[in-house]
């Protein structure tokens, strides 16, 4: 799987799960201790999350990190 | 879980799985398309992997990304 595919699958999955949870980008960023615009950068594929960001965002969306990563694999 | 714990758990898990597979840091870096010293930086916690690096390394160690992340969670 190419990096581009992985990043696109992450962006798609993050947006879908965030909307399912009815939480704004800014609120999710705040709860995960991230810059207010960071979620937008992730959802548009302009940034890649680091390991700790993956863990933080998964938690705020109510998933274990491995569950969240599995959804990314499924979306790729 | 604090970022420091996550990074420490990743470093520990990466080293353990790499040794179990009897592959050198340099060879794993080469197969994953990374700089030869990057695996050492990851194993000593000096760098955090990005999403695509997590996927690449998991693949070269013979794991699905979510399986690899689950091992990190278990090591934390």
Short mmCIF file of N, CA and C in Angstrom, two decimals:
data_model
loop_
_atom_site.label_atom_id
_atom_site.label_comp_id
_atom_site.label_asym_id
_atom_site.label_seq_id
_atom_site.Cartn_x
_atom_site.Cartn_y
_atom_site.Cartn_z
N UNK A 1 0.83 -1.20 0.00
CA UNK A 1 0.00 0.00 0.00
C UNK A 1 0.87 1.26 0.00
N UNK A 2 0.60 2.14 -0.92
CA UNK A 2 1.40 3.36 -1.04
C UNK A 2 1.09 4.34 0.10
N UNK A 3 2.07 5.15 0.49
CA UNK A 3 1.85 6.15 1.54
C UNK A 3 0.62 7.01 1.23
N UNK A 4 0.49 7.39 -0.04
CA UNK A 4 -0.64 8.28 -0.41
C UNK A 4 -1.98 7.63 -0.09
N UNK A 5 -2.07 6.32 -0.37
CA UNK A 5 -3.31 5.58 -0.09
C UNK A 5 -3.59 5.57 1.41
N UNK A 6 -2.52 5.34 2.20
CA UNK A 6 -2.67 5.25 3.66
C UNK A 6 -3.16 6.59 4.20
N UNK A 7 -2.55 7.67 3.72
CA UNK A 7 -2.91 9.01 4.21
C UNK A 7 -4.34 9.36 3.80
N UNK A 8 -4.71 8.99 2.55
CA UNK A 8 -6.08 9.26 2.08
C UNK A 8 -7.09 8.45 2.90
N UNK A 9 -6.74 7.21 3.20
CA UNK A 9 -7.66 6.37 3.99
C UNK A 9 -7.80 6.92 5.40
N UNK A 10 -6.71 7.45 5.95
CA UNK A 10 -6.75 8.04 7.30
C UNK A 10 -7.66 9.26 7.30
N UNK A 11 -7.46 10.14 6.31
CA UNK A 11 -8.25 11.37 6.24
C UNK A 11 -9.74 11.05 6.16
N UNK A 12 -10.06 10.09 5.28
CA UNK A 12 -11.47 9.69 5.07
C UNK A 12 -12.05 9.11 6.36
N UNK A 13 -11.27 8.24 7.02
CA UNK A 13 -11.74 7.57 8.24
C UNK A 13 -11.93 8.56 9.37
N UNK A 14 -10.96 9.46 9.54
CA UNK A 14 -11.03 10.47 10.60
C UNK A 14 -12.29 11.32 10.45
N UNK A 15 -12.54 11.81 9.23
CA UNK A 15 -13.70 12.67 8.98
C UNK A 15 -15.00 11.91 9.26
N UNK A 16 -15.06 10.68 8.77
CA UNK A 16 -16.28 9.86 8.93
C UNK A 16 -16.58 9.63 10.42
N UNK A 17 -15.57 9.21 11.17
CA UNK A 17 -15.77 8.90 12.59
C UNK A 17 -16.07 10.16 13.40
N UNK A 18 -15.45 11.28 13.01
CA UNK A 18 -15.69 12.53 13.72
C UNK A 18 -17.14 12.97 13.51
N UNK A 19 -17.61 12.89 12.27
CA UNK A 19 -19.00 13.30 11.94
C UNK A 19 -19.99 12.35 12.62
N UNK A 20 -19.66 11.06 12.65
CA UNK A 20 -20.54 10.09 13.32
C UNK A 20 -20.70 10.44 14.80
N UNK A 21 -19.64 11.03 15.35
CA UNK A 21 -19.65 11.39 16.78
C UNK A 21 -20.20 12.81 16.99
N UNK A 22 -20.55 13.49 15.86
CA UNK A 22 -21.09 14.87 15.90
C UNK A 22 -20.21 15.80 16.72
N UNK A 23 -18.91 15.77 16.42
CA UNK A 23 -17.99 16.66 17.13
C UNK A 23 -17.28 17.51 16.07
N UNK A 24 -17.11 18.80 16.37
CA UNK A 24 -16.47 19.70 15.38
C UNK A 24 -14.97 19.45 15.33
N UNK A 25 -14.34 19.91 14.27
CA UNK A 25 -12.87 19.77 14.14
C UNK A 25 -12.18 20.47 15.32
N UNK A 26 -12.68 21.67 15.64
CA UNK A 26 -12.03 22.46 16.70
C UNK A 26 -12.17 21.77 18.06
N UNK A 27 -13.37 21.22 18.31
CA UNK A 27 -13.60 20.57 19.62
C UNK A 27 -12.73 19.31 19.74
N UNK A 28 -12.67 18.54 18.64
CA UNK A 28 -11.83 17.33 18.66
C UNK A 28 -10.37 17.72 18.89
N UNK A 29 -9.93 18.77 18.20
CA UNK A 29 -8.54 19.24 18.36
C UNK A 29 -8.30 19.63 19.81
N UNK A 30 -9.23 20.37 20.39
CA UNK A 30 -9.08 20.82 21.78
C UNK A 30 -8.99 19.62 22.72
N UNK A 31 -9.92 18.68 22.55
CA UNK A 31 -9.97 17.51 23.46
C UNK A 31 -8.70 16.65 23.32
N UNK A 32 -8.14 16.63 22.10
CA UNK A 32 -6.94 15.80 21.88
C UNK A 32 -5.65 16.59 22.15
N UNK A 33 -5.82 17.85 22.60
CA UNK A 33 -4.63 18.65 22.92
C UNK A 33 -3.84 19.05 21.69
N UNK A 34 -4.55 19.32 20.59
CA UNK A 34 -3.91 19.68 19.32
C UNK A 34 -4.28 21.10 18.92
N UNK A 35 -3.50 21.69 18.00
CA UNK A 35 -3.81 23.03 17.49
C UNK A 35 -5.19 22.98 16.80
N UNK A 36 -5.99 24.05 16.99
CA UNK A 36 -7.36 24.06 16.44
C UNK A 36 -7.47 23.72 14.95
N UNK A 37 -6.44 24.03 14.16
CA UNK A 37 -6.56 23.77 12.71
C UNK A 37 -5.99 22.41 12.32
N UNK A 38 -5.43 21.70 13.30
CA UNK A 38 -4.69 20.47 12.96
C UNK A 38 -5.59 19.38 12.39
N UNK A 39 -6.80 19.29 12.95
CA UNK A 39 -7.73 18.24 12.47
C UNK A 39 -8.07 18.51 11.00
N UNK A 40 -8.25 19.77 10.65
CA UNK A 40 -8.55 20.11 9.25
C UNK A 40 -7.38 19.71 8.35
N UNK A 41 -6.16 19.95 8.80
CA UNK A 41 -4.97 19.56 8.02
C UNK A 41 -4.91 18.04 7.85
N UNK A 42 -5.29 17.31 8.90
CA UNK A 42 -5.28 15.83 8.82
C UNK A 42 -6.37 15.35 7.87
N UNK A 43 -7.57 15.95 7.98
CA UNK A 43 -8.71 15.50 7.16
C UNK A 43 -8.53 15.83 5.68
N UNK A 44 -7.66 16.80 5.39
CA UNK A 44 -7.42 17.14 3.98
C UNK A 44 -6.11 16.54 3.47
N UNK A 45 -5.53 15.68 4.31
CA UNK A 45 -4.34 14.95 3.90
C UNK A 45 -3.09 15.80 3.82
N UNK A 46 -3.15 17.01 4.36
CA UNK A 46 -1.98 17.90 4.28
C UNK A 46 -0.93 17.54 5.35
N UNK A 47 -1.37 16.84 6.38
CA UNK A 47 -0.43 16.38 7.42
C UNK A 47 -0.66 14.89 7.69
N UNK A 48 0.39 14.24 8.16
CA UNK A 48 0.25 12.86 8.59
C UNK A 48 0.31 12.84 10.11
N UNK A 49 -0.51 12.02 10.77
CA UNK A 49 -0.46 11.97 12.23
C UNK A 49 0.76 11.16 12.70
N UNK A 50 1.29 11.56 13.84
CA UNK A 50 2.33 10.73 14.46
C UNK A 50 1.62 9.67 15.31
N UNK A 51 2.42 8.77 15.84
CA UNK A 51 1.89 7.68 16.66
C UNK A 51 1.05 8.23 17.82
N UNK A 52 1.59 9.20 18.55
CA UNK A 52 0.87 9.69 19.74
C UNK A 52 -0.41 10.43 19.34
N UNK A 53 -0.41 11.11 18.21
CA UNK A 53 -1.62 11.79 17.73
C UNK A 53 -2.68 10.75 17.36
N UNK A 54 -2.25 9.66 16.75
CA UNK A 54 -3.18 8.57 16.41
C UNK A 54 -3.84 8.06 17.69
N UNK A 55 -3.03 7.86 18.73
CA UNK A 55 -3.57 7.35 20.01
C UNK A 55 -4.54 8.36 20.63
N UNK A 56 -4.17 9.65 20.62
CA UNK A 56 -5.01 10.67 21.25
C UNK A 56 -6.34 10.81 20.54
N UNK A 57 -6.28 10.87 19.21
CA UNK A 57 -7.53 11.07 18.44
C UNK A 57 -8.43 9.85 18.55
N UNK A 58 -7.83 8.66 18.51
CA UNK A 58 -8.63 7.43 18.65
C UNK A 58 -9.40 7.47 19.97
N UNK A 59 -8.70 7.83 21.02
CA UNK A 59 -9.32 7.88 22.35
C UNK A 59 -10.50 8.85 22.39
N UNK A 60 -10.29 10.05 21.82
CA UNK A 60 -11.35 11.08 21.86
C UNK A 60 -12.55 10.68 21.01
N UNK A 61 -12.32 9.81 20.02
CA UNK A 61 -13.43 9.35 19.17
C UNK A 61 -14.05 8.07 19.73
N UNK A 62 -13.48 7.59 20.86
CA UNK A 62 -14.07 6.42 21.53
C UNK A 62 -13.60 5.08 20.99
N UNK A 63 -12.41 5.05 20.41
CA UNK A 63 -11.89 3.79 19.88
C UNK A 63 -10.53 3.45 20.50
N UNK A 64 -10.23 2.17 20.60
CA UNK A 64 -8.86 1.77 20.91
C UNK A 64 -8.02 2.09 19.67
N UNK A 65 -6.75 2.43 19.85
CA UNK A 65 -5.92 2.76 18.69
C UNK A 65 -5.92 1.66 17.62
N UNK A 66 -5.85 0.39 18.05
CA UNK A 66 -5.81 -0.67 17.02
C UNK A 66 -7.13 -0.78 16.26
N UNK A 67 -8.25 -0.47 16.95
CA UNK A 67 -9.55 -0.47 16.26
C UNK A 67 -9.60 0.63 15.20
N UNK A 68 -9.03 1.77 15.60
CA UNK A 68 -9.02 2.93 14.69
C UNK A 68 -8.14 2.62 13.47
N UNK A 69 -6.98 2.02 13.71
CA UNK A 69 -6.06 1.67 12.62
C UNK A 69 -6.70 0.63 11.71
N UNK A 70 -7.47 -0.30 12.30
CA UNK A 70 -8.16 -1.31 11.49
C UNK A 70 -9.14 -0.65 10.52
N UNK A 71 -9.83 0.38 11.00
CA UNK A 71 -10.77 1.09 10.13
C UNK A 71 -10.04 1.80 8.99
N UNK A 72 -8.82 2.25 9.27
CA UNK A 72 -8.02 2.89 8.21
C UNK A 72 -7.65 1.84 7.16
N UNK A 73 -7.24 0.67 7.64
CA UNK A 73 -6.89 -0.42 6.70
C UNK A 73 -8.08 -0.76 5.81
N UNK A 74 -9.27 -0.83 6.45
CA UNK A 74 -10.48 -1.20 5.71
C UNK A 74 -10.87 -0.11 4.69
N UNK A 75 -10.51 1.13 4.98
CA UNK A 75 -10.88 2.24 4.08
C UNK A 75 -9.88 2.39 2.94
N UNK A 76 -8.74 1.69 3.06
CA UNK A 76 -7.68 1.88 2.04
C UNK A 76 -8.01 1.08 0.77
N UNK B 1 -3.29 7.68 28.51
CA UNK B 1 -1.90 7.28 28.31
C UNK B 1 -1.07 8.48 27.81
N UNK B 2 0.03 8.74 28.48
CA UNK B 2 0.88 9.87 28.10
C UNK B 2 1.66 9.56 26.81
N UNK B 3 1.98 10.61 26.05
CA UNK B 3 2.77 10.41 24.82
C UNK B 3 4.05 9.63 25.11
N UNK B 4 4.71 9.97 26.20
CA UNK B 4 6.00 9.32 26.55
C UNK B 4 5.83 7.80 26.69
N UNK B 5 4.70 7.40 27.32
CA UNK B 5 4.42 5.96 27.50
C UNK B 5 4.20 5.29 26.15
N UNK B 6 3.48 5.98 25.26
CA UNK B 6 3.16 5.43 23.94
C UNK B 6 4.47 5.23 23.16
N UNK B 7 5.33 6.25 23.18
CA UNK B 7 6.59 6.18 22.42
C UNK B 7 7.50 5.10 23.00
N UNK B 8 7.53 4.99 24.33
CA UNK B 8 8.36 3.95 24.98
C UNK B 8 7.83 2.56 24.62
N UNK B 9 6.52 2.42 24.61
CA UNK B 9 5.91 1.12 24.28
C UNK B 9 6.19 0.76 22.81
N UNK B 10 6.16 1.77 21.95
CA UNK B 10 6.45 1.53 20.53
C UNK B 10 7.90 1.07 20.37
N UNK B 11 8.82 1.79 21.02
CA UNK B 11 10.25 1.45 20.91
C UNK B 11 10.50 0.02 21.35
N UNK B 12 9.92 -0.32 22.50
CA UNK B 12 10.10 -1.67 23.07
C UNK B 12 9.53 -2.73 22.12
N UNK B 13 8.34 -2.47 21.60
CA UNK B 13 7.65 -3.44 20.73
C UNK B 13 8.41 -3.62 19.42
N UNK B 14 8.85 -2.50 18.84
CA UNK B 14 9.58 -2.57 17.57
C UNK B 14 10.84 -3.41 17.73
N UNK B 15 11.60 -3.15 18.77
CA UNK B 15 12.86 -3.88 19.00
C UNK B 15 12.58 -5.37 19.20
N UNK B 16 11.60 -5.67 20.02
CA UNK B 16 11.24 -7.07 20.31
C UNK B 16 10.84 -7.83 19.04
N UNK B 17 9.96 -7.23 18.26
CA UNK B 17 9.47 -7.90 17.05
C UNK B 17 10.57 -8.02 16.00
N UNK B 18 11.44 -7.00 15.93
CA UNK B 18 12.53 -7.05 14.95
C UNK B 18 13.50 -8.19 15.31
N UNK B 19 13.83 -8.29 16.60
CA UNK B 19 14.76 -9.33 17.06
C UNK B 19 14.14 -10.72 16.87
N UNK B 20 12.82 -10.81 17.17
CA UNK B 20 12.12 -12.09 16.96
C UNK B 20 12.23 -12.52 15.48
N UNK B 21 12.27 -11.54 14.59
CA UNK B 21 12.33 -11.85 13.16
C UNK B 21 13.79 -11.97 12.69
N UNK B 22 14.74 -11.78 13.62
CA UNK B 22 16.19 -11.85 13.32
C UNK B 22 16.57 -11.00 12.12
N UNK B 23 16.14 -9.76 12.17
CA UNK B 23 16.48 -8.83 11.07
C UNK B 23 17.20 -7.63 11.69
N UNK B 24 18.27 -7.17 11.02
CA UNK B 24 19.04 -6.06 11.58
C UNK B 24 18.27 -4.74 11.40
N UNK B 25 18.69 -3.74 12.17
CA UNK B 25 18.07 -2.42 12.04
C UNK B 25 18.24 -1.90 10.60
N UNK B 26 19.45 -2.07 10.07
CA UNK B 26 19.74 -1.54 8.73
C UNK B 26 18.89 -2.24 7.67
N UNK B 27 18.78 -3.58 7.81
CA UNK B 27 18.01 -4.33 6.81
C UNK B 27 16.52 -3.95 6.87
N UNK B 28 16.00 -3.83 8.10
CA UNK B 28 14.59 -3.44 8.25
C UNK B 28 14.38 -2.04 7.66
N UNK B 29 15.32 -1.13 7.92
CA UNK B 29 15.20 0.24 7.38
C UNK B 29 15.20 0.18 5.85
N UNK B 30 16.10 -0.62 5.29
CA UNK B 30 16.19 -0.72 3.82
C UNK B 30 14.89 -1.27 3.25
N UNK B 31 14.38 -2.36 3.86
CA UNK B 31 13.16 -2.99 3.32
C UNK B 31 11.94 -2.05 3.44
N UNK B 32 11.96 -1.22 4.48
CA UNK B 32 10.82 -0.31 4.70
C UNK B 32 11.02 1.04 3.99
N UNK B 33 12.14 1.13 3.24
CA UNK B 33 12.39 2.36 2.49
C UNK B 33 12.71 3.55 3.38
N UNK B 34 13.42 3.27 4.48
CA UNK B 34 13.76 4.33 5.46
C UNK B 34 15.27 4.53 5.51
N UNK B 35 15.70 5.68 6.08
CA UNK B 35 17.13 5.94 6.25
C UNK B 35 17.72 4.85 7.16
N UNK B 36 18.95 4.40 6.85
CA UNK B 36 19.56 3.30 7.61
C UNK B 36 19.58 3.50 9.13
N UNK B 37 19.63 4.74 9.60
CA UNK B 37 19.72 4.95 11.06
C UNK B 37 18.34 5.18 11.69
N UNK B 38 17.30 5.22 10.85
CA UNK B 38 15.99 5.61 11.38
C UNK B 38 15.43 4.60 12.38
N UNK B 39 15.66 3.32 12.13
CA UNK B 39 15.13 2.29 13.05
C UNK B 39 15.78 2.46 14.43
N UNK B 40 17.07 2.76 14.43
CA UNK B 40 17.76 2.98 15.71
C UNK B 40 17.14 4.17 16.45
N UNK B 41 16.85 5.24 15.71
CA UNK B 41 16.21 6.43 16.33
C UNK B 41 14.84 6.07 16.90
N UNK B 42 14.08 5.21 16.18
CA UNK B 42 12.76 4.80 16.67
C UNK B 42 12.89 3.91 17.91
N UNK B 43 13.85 2.97 17.87
CA UNK B 43 14.01 2.02 18.98
C UNK B 43 14.53 2.69 20.25
N UNK B 44 15.17 3.87 20.08
CA UNK B 44 15.67 4.56 21.27
C UNK B 44 14.73 5.71 21.66
N UNK B 45 13.58 5.76 21.00
CA UNK B 45 12.57 6.75 21.36
C UNK B 45 12.92 8.17 20.96
N UNK B 46 13.95 8.33 20.12
CA UNK B 46 14.35 9.69 19.72
C UNK B 46 13.44 10.24 18.61
N UNK B 47 12.74 9.35 17.93
CA UNK B 47 11.79 9.77 16.89
C UNK B 47 10.47 9.03 17.08
N UNK B 48 9.39 9.68 16.64
CA UNK B 48 8.10 9.02 16.63
C UNK B 48 7.78 8.65 15.18
N UNK B 49 7.20 7.49 14.95
CA UNK B 49 6.86 7.12 13.58
C UNK B 49 5.59 7.84 13.13
N UNK B 50 5.54 8.14 11.86
CA UNK B 50 4.29 8.68 11.29
C UNK B 50 3.41 7.49 10.90
N UNK B 51 2.20 7.80 10.50
CA UNK B 51 1.23 6.76 10.13
C UNK B 51 1.82 5.84 9.05
N UNK B 52 2.38 6.42 7.99
CA UNK B 52 2.86 5.58 6.88
C UNK B 52 4.07 4.75 7.30
N UNK B 53 4.90 5.27 8.18
CA UNK B 53 6.05 4.49 8.68
C UNK B 53 5.54 3.32 9.53
N UNK B 54 4.51 3.53 10.31
CA UNK B 54 3.91 2.45 11.11
C UNK B 54 3.44 1.34 10.17
N UNK B 55 2.77 1.74 9.08
CA UNK B 55 2.25 0.75 8.14
C UNK B 55 3.41 -0.01 7.45
N UNK B 56 4.44 0.73 7.04
CA UNK B 56 5.55 0.09 6.32
C UNK B 56 6.30 -0.91 7.21
N UNK B 57 6.60 -0.46 8.44
CA UNK B 57 7.37 -1.32 9.35
C UNK B 57 6.55 -2.55 9.74
N UNK B 58 5.26 -2.34 10.01
CA UNK B 58 4.39 -3.48 10.36
C UNK B 58 4.45 -4.53 9.25
N UNK B 59 4.34 -4.07 8.03
CA UNK B 59 4.33 -4.98 6.87
C UNK B 59 5.64 -5.77 6.80
N UNK B 60 6.78 -5.08 6.96
CA UNK B 60 8.10 -5.76 6.86
C UNK B 60 8.31 -6.73 8.02
N UNK B 61 7.65 -6.51 9.14
CA UNK B 61 7.77 -7.43 10.28
C UNK B 61 6.72 -8.53 10.22
N UNK B 62 5.85 -8.46 9.18
CA UNK B 62 4.87 -9.54 8.98
C UNK B 62 3.59 -9.38 9.76
N UNK B 63 3.24 -8.13 10.08
CA UNK B 63 2.00 -7.88 10.83
C UNK B 63 1.09 -6.91 10.08
N UNK B 64 -0.22 -7.05 10.27
CA UNK B 64 -1.13 -6.01 9.82
C UNK B 64 -0.90 -4.80 10.74
N UNK B 65 -1.08 -3.59 10.22
CA UNK B 65 -0.85 -2.41 11.07
C UNK B 65 -1.63 -2.46 12.39
N UNK B 66 -2.91 -2.88 12.32
CA UNK B 66 -3.69 -2.88 13.56
C UNK B 66 -3.16 -3.91 14.56
N UNK B 67 -2.61 -5.02 14.06
CA UNK B 67 -2.03 -6.03 14.95
C UNK B 67 -0.80 -5.45 15.65
N UNK B 68 -0.03 -4.71 14.87
CA UNK B 68 1.20 -4.09 15.40
C UNK B 68 0.83 -3.06 16.47
N UNK B 69 -0.18 -2.23 16.18
CA UNK B 69 -0.61 -1.20 17.13
C UNK B 69 -1.17 -1.85 18.40
N UNK B 70 -1.84 -2.99 18.23
CA UNK B 70 -2.38 -3.69 19.41
C UNK B 70 -1.24 -4.13 20.34
N UNK B 71 -0.14 -4.60 19.74
CA UNK B 71 1.03 -4.99 20.55
C UNK B 71 1.62 -3.80 21.28
N UNK B 72 1.55 -2.62 20.66
CA UNK B 72 2.04 -1.41 21.33
C UNK B 72 1.16 -1.10 22.54
N UNK B 73 -0.15 -1.21 22.32
CA UNK B 73 -1.08 -0.95 23.43
C UNK B 73 -0.80 -1.90 24.59
N UNK B 74 -0.57 -3.19 24.24
CA UNK B 74 -0.33 -4.21 25.28
C UNK B 74 0.99 -3.96 26.01
N UNK B 75 1.93 -3.34 25.33
CA UNK B 75 3.26 -3.09 25.94
C UNK B 75 3.26 -1.80 26.77
N UNK B 76 2.21 -1.03 26.64
CA UNK B 76 2.20 0.28 27.34
C UNK B 76 1.83 0.11 28.82
#
